[in-house]
Coordinates of C-alpha atoms in Angstrom, one line a residue:
X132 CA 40.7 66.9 -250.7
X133 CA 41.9 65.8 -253.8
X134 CA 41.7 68.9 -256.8
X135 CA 41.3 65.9 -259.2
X136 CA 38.5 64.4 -257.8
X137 CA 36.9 67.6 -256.6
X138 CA 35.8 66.4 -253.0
X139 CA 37.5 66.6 -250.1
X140 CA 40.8 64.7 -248.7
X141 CA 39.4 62.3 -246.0
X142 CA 42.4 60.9 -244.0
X143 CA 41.7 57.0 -242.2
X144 CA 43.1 56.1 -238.7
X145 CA 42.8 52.5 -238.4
X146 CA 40.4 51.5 -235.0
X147 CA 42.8 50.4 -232.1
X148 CA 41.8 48.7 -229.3
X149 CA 42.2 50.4 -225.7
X150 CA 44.0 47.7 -224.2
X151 CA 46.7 47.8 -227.2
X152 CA 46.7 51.3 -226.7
X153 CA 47.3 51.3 -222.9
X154 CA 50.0 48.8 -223.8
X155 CA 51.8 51.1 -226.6
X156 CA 51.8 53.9 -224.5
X157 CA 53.9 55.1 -222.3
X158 CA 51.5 54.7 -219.0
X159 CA 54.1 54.2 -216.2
X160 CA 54.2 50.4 -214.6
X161 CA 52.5 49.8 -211.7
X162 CA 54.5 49.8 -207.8
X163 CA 55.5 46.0 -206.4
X164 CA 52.9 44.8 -203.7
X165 CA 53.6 44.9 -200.2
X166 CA 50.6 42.3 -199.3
X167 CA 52.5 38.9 -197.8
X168 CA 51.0 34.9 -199.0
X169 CA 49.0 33.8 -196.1
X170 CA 50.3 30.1 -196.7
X171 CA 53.5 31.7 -196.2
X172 CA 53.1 33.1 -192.9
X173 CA 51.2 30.3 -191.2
X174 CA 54.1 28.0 -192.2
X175 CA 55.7 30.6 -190.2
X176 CA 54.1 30.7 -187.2
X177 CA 53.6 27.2 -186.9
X178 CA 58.1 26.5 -187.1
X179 CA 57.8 29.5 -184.8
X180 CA 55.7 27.6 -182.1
X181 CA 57.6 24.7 -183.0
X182 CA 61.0 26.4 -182.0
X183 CA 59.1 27.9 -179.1
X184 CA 57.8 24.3 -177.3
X185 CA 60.9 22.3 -178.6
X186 CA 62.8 25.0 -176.8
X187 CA 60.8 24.9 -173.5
X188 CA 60.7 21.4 -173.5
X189 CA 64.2 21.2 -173.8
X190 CA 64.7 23.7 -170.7
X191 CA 62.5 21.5 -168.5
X192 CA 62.4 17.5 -169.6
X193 CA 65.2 17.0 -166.9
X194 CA 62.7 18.6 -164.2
X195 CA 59.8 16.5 -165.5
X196 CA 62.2 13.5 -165.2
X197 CA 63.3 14.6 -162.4
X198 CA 59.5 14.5 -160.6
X199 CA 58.1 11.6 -162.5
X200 CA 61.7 9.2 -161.1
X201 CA 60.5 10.6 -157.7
X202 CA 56.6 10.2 -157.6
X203 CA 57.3 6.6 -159.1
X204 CA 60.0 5.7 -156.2
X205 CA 56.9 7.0 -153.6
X206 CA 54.7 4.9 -155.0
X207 CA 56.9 1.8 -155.4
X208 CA 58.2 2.2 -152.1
X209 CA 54.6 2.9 -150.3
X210 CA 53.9 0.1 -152.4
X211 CA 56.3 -2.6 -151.2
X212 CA 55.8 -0.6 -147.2
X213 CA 52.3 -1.3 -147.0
X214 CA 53.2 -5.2 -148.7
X215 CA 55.4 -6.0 -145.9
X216 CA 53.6 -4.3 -143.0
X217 CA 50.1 -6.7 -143.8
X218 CA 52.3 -9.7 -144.3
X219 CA 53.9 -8.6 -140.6
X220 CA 50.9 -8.3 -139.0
X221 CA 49.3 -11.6 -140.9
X222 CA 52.2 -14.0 -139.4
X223 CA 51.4 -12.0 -136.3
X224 CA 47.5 -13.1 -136.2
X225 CA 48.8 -16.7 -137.6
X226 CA 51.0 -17.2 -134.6
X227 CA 48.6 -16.3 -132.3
X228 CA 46.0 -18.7 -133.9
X229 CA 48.7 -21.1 -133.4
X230 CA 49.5 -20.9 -129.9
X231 CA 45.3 -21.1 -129.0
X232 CA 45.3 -24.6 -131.2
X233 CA 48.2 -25.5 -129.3
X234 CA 46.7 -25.5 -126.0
X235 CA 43.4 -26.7 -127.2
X236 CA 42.4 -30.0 -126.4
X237 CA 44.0 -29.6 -123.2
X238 CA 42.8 -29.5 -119.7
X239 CA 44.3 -25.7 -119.0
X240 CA 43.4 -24.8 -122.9
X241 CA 39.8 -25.9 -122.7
X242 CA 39.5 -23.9 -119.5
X243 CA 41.5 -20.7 -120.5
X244 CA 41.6 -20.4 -124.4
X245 CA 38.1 -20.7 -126.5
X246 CA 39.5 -21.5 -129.9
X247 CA 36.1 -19.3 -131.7
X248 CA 37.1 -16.6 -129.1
X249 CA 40.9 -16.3 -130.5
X250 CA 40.1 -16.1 -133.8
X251 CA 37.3 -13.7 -133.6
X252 CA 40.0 -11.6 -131.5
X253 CA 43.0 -11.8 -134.0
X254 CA 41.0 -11.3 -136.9
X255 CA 39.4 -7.8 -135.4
X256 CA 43.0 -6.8 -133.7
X257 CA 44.5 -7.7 -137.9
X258 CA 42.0 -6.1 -139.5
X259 CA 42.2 -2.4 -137.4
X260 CA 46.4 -3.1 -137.7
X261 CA 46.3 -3.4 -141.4
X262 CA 43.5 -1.1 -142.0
X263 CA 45.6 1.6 -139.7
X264 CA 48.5 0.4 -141.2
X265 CA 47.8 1.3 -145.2
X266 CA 45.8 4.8 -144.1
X267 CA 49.5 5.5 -142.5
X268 CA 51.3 4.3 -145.1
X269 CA 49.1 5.6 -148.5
X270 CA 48.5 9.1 -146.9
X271 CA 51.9 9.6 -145.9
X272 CA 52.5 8.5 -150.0
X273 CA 49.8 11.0 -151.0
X274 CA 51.0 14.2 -149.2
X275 CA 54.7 13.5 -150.7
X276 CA 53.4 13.3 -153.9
X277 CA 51.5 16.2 -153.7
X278 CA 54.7 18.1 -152.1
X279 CA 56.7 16.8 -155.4
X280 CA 54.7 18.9 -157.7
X281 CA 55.1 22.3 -155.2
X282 CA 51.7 22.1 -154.5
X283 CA 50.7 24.1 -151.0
X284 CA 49.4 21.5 -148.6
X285 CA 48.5 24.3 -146.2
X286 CA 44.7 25.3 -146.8
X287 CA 44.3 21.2 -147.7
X288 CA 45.4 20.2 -144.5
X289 CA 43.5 22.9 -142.8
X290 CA 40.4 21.7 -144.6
X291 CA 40.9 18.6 -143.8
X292 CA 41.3 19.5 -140.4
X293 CA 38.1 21.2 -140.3
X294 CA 36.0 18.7 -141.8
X295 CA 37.4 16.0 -139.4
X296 CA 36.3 18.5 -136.5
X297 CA 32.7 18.4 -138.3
X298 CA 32.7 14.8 -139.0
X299 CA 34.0 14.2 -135.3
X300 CA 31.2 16.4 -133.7
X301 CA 28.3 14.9 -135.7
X302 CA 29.3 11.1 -135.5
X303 CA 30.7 11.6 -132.2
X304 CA 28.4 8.3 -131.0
X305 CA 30.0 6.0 -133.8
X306 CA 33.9 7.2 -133.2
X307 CA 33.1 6.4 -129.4
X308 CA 31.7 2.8 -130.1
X309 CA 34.1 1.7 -132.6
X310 CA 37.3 3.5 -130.2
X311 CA 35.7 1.6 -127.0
X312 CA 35.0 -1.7 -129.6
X313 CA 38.8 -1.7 -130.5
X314 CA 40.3 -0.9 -126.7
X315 CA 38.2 -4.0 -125.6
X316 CA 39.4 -6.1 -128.2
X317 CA 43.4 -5.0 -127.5
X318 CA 42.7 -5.6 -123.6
X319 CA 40.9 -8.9 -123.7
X320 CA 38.1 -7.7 -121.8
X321 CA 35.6 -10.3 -123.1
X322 CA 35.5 -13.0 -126.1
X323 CA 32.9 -15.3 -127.8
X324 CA 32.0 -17.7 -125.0
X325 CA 32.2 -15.8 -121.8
X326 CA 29.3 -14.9 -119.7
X327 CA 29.6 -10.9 -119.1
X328 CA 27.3 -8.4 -117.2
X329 CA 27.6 -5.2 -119.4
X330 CA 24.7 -3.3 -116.8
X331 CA 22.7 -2.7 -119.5
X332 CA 22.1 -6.5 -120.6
X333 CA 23.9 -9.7 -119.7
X334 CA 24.4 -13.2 -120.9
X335 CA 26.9 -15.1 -123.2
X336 CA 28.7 -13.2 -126.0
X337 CA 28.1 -14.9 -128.9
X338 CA 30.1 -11.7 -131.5
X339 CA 32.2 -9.2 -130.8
X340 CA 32.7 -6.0 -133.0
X341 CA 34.2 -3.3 -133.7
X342 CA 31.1 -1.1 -132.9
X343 CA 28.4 -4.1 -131.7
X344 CA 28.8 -6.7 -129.2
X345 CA 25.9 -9.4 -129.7
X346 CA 24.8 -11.0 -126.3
X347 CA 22.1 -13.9 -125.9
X348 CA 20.4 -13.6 -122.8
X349 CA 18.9 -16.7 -120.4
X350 CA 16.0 -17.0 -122.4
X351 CA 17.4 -16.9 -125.6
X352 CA 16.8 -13.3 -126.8
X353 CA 19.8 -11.6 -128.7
X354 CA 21.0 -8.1 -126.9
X355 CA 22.7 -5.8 -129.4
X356 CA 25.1 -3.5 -127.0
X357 CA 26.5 -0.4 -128.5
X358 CA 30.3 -0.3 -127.2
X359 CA 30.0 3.0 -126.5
X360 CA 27.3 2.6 -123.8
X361 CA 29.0 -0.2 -121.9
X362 CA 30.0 1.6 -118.6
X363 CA 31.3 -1.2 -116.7
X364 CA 32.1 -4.8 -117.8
X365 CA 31.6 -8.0 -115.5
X366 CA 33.3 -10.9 -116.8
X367 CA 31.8 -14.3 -114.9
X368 CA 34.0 -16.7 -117.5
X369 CA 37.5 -15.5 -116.5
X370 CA 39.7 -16.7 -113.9
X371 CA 37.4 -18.9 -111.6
X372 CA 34.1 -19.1 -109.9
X373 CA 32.8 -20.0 -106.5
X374 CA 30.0 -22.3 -105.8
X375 CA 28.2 -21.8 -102.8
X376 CA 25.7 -24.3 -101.1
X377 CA 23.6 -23.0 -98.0
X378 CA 22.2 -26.0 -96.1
X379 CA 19.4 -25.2 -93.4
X380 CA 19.1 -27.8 -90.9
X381 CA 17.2 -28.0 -87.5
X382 CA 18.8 -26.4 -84.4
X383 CA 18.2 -29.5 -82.5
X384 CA 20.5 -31.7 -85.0
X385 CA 24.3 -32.2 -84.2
X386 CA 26.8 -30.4 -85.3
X387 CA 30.0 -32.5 -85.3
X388 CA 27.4 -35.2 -87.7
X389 CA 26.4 -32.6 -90.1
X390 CA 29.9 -32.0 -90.7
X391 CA 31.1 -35.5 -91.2
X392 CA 28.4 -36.2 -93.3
X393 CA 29.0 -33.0 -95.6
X394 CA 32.5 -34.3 -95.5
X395 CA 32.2 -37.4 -97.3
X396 CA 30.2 -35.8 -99.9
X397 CA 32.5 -33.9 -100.7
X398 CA 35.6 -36.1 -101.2
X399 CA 33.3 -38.2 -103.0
X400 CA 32.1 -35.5 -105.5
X401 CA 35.8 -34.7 -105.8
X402 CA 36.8 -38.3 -106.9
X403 CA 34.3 -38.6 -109.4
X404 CA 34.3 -37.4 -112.9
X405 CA 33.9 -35.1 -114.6
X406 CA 33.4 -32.9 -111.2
X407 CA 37.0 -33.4 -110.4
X408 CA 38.5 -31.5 -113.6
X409 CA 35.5 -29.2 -112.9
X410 CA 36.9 -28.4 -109.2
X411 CA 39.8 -26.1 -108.8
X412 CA 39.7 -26.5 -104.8
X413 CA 38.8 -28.9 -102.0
X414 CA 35.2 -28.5 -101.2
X415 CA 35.1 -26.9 -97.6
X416 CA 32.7 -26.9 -94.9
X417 CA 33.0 -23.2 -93.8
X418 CA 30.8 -24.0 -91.0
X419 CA 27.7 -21.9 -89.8
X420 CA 27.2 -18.7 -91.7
X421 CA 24.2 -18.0 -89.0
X422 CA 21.9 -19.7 -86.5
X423 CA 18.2 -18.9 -85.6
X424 CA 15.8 -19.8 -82.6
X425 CA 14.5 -23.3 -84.3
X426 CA 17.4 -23.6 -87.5
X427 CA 20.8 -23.1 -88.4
X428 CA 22.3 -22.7 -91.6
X429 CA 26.1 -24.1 -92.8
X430 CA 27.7 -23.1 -95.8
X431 CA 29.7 -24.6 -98.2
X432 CA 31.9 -23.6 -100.8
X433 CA 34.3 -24.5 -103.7
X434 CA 36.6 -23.2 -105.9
X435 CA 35.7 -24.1 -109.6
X436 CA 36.7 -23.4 -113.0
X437 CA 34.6 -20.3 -114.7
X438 CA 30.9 -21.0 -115.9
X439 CA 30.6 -24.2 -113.7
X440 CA 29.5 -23.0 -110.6
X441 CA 25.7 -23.8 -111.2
X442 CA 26.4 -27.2 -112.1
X443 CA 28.5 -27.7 -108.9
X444 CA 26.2 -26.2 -106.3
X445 CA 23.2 -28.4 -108.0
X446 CA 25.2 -31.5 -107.8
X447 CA 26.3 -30.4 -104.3
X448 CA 22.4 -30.3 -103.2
X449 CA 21.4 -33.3 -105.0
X450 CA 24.0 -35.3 -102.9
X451 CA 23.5 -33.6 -99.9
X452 CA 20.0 -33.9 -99.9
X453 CA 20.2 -38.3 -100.1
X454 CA 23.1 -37.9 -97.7
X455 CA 21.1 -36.4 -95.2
X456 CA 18.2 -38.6 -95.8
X457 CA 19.8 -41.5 -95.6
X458 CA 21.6 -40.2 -92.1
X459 CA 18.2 -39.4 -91.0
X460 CA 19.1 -35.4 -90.6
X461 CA 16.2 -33.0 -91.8
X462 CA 16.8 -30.1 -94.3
X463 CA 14.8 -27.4 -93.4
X464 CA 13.0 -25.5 -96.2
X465 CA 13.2 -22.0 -95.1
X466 CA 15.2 -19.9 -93.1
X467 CA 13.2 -21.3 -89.9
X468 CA 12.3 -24.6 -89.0
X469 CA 8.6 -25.8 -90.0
X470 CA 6.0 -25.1 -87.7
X471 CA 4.6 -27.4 -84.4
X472 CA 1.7 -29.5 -85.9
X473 CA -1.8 -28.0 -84.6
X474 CA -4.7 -30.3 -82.6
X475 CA -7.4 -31.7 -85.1
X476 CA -10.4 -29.4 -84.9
X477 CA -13.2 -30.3 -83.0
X478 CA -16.0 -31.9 -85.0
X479 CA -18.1 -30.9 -83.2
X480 CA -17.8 -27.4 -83.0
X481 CA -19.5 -26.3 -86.3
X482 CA -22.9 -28.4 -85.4
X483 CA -25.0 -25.6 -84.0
X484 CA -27.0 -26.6 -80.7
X485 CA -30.8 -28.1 -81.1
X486 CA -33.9 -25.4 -82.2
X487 CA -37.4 -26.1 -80.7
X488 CA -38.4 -25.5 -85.1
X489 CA -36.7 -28.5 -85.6
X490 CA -39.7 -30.5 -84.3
X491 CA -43.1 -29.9 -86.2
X492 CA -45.4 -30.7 -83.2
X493 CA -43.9 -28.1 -80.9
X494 CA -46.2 -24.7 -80.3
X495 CA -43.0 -23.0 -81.9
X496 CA -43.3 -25.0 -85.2
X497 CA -46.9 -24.1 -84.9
X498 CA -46.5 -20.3 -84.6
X499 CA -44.3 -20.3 -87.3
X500 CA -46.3 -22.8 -89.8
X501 CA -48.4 -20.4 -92.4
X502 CA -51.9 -19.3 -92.1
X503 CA -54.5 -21.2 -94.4
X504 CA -57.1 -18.7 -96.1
X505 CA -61.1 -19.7 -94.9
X506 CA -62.7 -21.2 -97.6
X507 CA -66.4 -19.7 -98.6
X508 CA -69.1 -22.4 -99.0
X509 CA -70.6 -22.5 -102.4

């Protein structure tokens, strides 16, 4: 306080500011931060995983090579396999289709080669071999390639296994017509053309499958046989047929005549065409297949080519027949001769004798005329 002024001394500190005076002071400094940039460390981790998979790929590219050079030399040569064995079995078929055209238009081909029947034949026989043939082949492929990347084929195979147990259980009917459709086609049994007795149905085969034969019967009806069902197989268009003729002739006639006539119809059948490309044997008079009290019967026979022997034995009777005729020998209809002629009936043995009614003025005719009612006067 100053004496002169008489008040008291008032001393002035100039305002500071707190931040100037946290910055004048002597406040230690604060400790370095041990936090790290997260930019920083995900560059990190990502050249670390980049290390990590160059690395690793670097320790097995040659064994990926390695696998992927093998599964492409499976394929490639499964590939060029299957290729060659279809082209085998192709020229295979072809030949075959060949060797039927070959023969065709012959004598011996049109009898023993049906041109429809080969190809149907080859075609089935080339389609099984090349369907077999790439199942082998692709499946064989398959497994390899599944054995190149160490996979177990052990529970895969047994699976398999199992389910073609199941499979071969519940379609049991349509393995057994399609393994009985392809053992019938290998062997030849039948072919488009031929006239077969399959037991259940018969007629001419018209299609042959792997799993259906198709047969049209006498009257024209289409039979759809299961190849599974067929038992037994009778084949009337392979090798050669016999035609039989039966001739019934009185017992009374001569022998030695019947024969010579039955002779000369047969040379002249076999002389004529087209029977004579038709016959495969001389016509022979076996002689008598049995005699009776009033008829005898003589057979003949022939050797002809298969599904002609009904047109033989017709022609056979038709010439017979005006042979005999015109040699005056009689055929007998049945298995006995016809029987002795009876007498004419006596005419008059349905006219009943004469009746005593017959005459109106006899006392019969009387007795029996009716009684006329009295009439009352009026």
């Amino acid at each position: 306080m100053s004496p002169a002024a008489g008040r008291p001394l008032r001393l002035e500190v100039p305002a500071v500011s707190l931040p100037v005076l946290l910055a004048a002071g002597t406040t230690p400094s604060p400790s370095p931060s041990t936090s790290t940039d997260p930019t920083t460390a995900t560059l990190q981790d990502a050249q670390q995983s980049a290390t990590n998979a160059a690395s690793w790929i670097e320790q097995n590219w040659s064994t990926w090579l390695a696998i992927g050079l093998r599964v492409l030399l499976i394929l490639v040569i499964a590939a060029v396999l299957r290729v060659m064995v279809r082209r085998a079995i192709t020229k295979l078929i072809e030949r075959m289709n060949r060797t039927a055209q070959a023969v065709d238009g012959t004598a011996l081909g049109g009898l023993l080669v049906n041109v429809e029947r080969r190809r149907q034949r080859s075609h089935a026989i080339g389609s099984v071999l090349r369907s077999v043939a790439s199942f082998l082949i692709m499946g064989t492929a398959a497994l390899m390639i599944l054995a190149t990347f160490e996979i177990n084929l052990a529970p895969l195979l047994a699976s398999a296994g199992v389910a073609g147990v199941a499979i071969g259980f519940g379609a049991r009917n349509l393995v057994t017509d399609f393994l009985s459709g392809v053992f019938m086609i290998l062997e030849d049994q039948y072919g488009v053309g031929d006239t077969i007795d399959a037991g259940v149905a018969s007629g001419e085969v018209i299609e042959v499958g792997l799993r259906v034969t198709k047969l049209r019967g006498d009257s024209g009806e289409i039979w759809y046989v299961r190849n599974g069902e067929v038992k037994r197989i009778g084949n009337l268009s392979q090798g050669w047929a016999t035609a039989g003729v039966d001739v019934t002739v009185r017992a009374s006639e001569d022998l030695d005549r019947v024969q010579s006539v039955l002779n000369e119809v047969a040379e002249a059948v076999s002389k004529e065409e087209p029977w004579n490309e038709r016959l495969w044997g001389p016509i022979e008079v076996l002689g008598l297949d049995s005699v009776l009290l009033d008829s005898m019967v003589v057979r003949v026979s022939a050797k002809t080519m298969p599904g002609k022997a009904l047109s033989v034995e017709r022609e056979l009777r038709w010439r017979i027949k005006r042979a005999f005729d015109a040699a005056d020998i009689h055929i007998v209809g049945g298995s006995t001769a016809e029987p002795e002629e009876e007498p004419a009936p006596d005419p008059s043995a349905n006219v009943a004798a004469p009746s005593a009614l017959a005459n109106p003025a006899s006392p019969q005719a009387a007795a029996a005329s009716p009684i006329v009612a009295p009439t009352t006067p009026k």
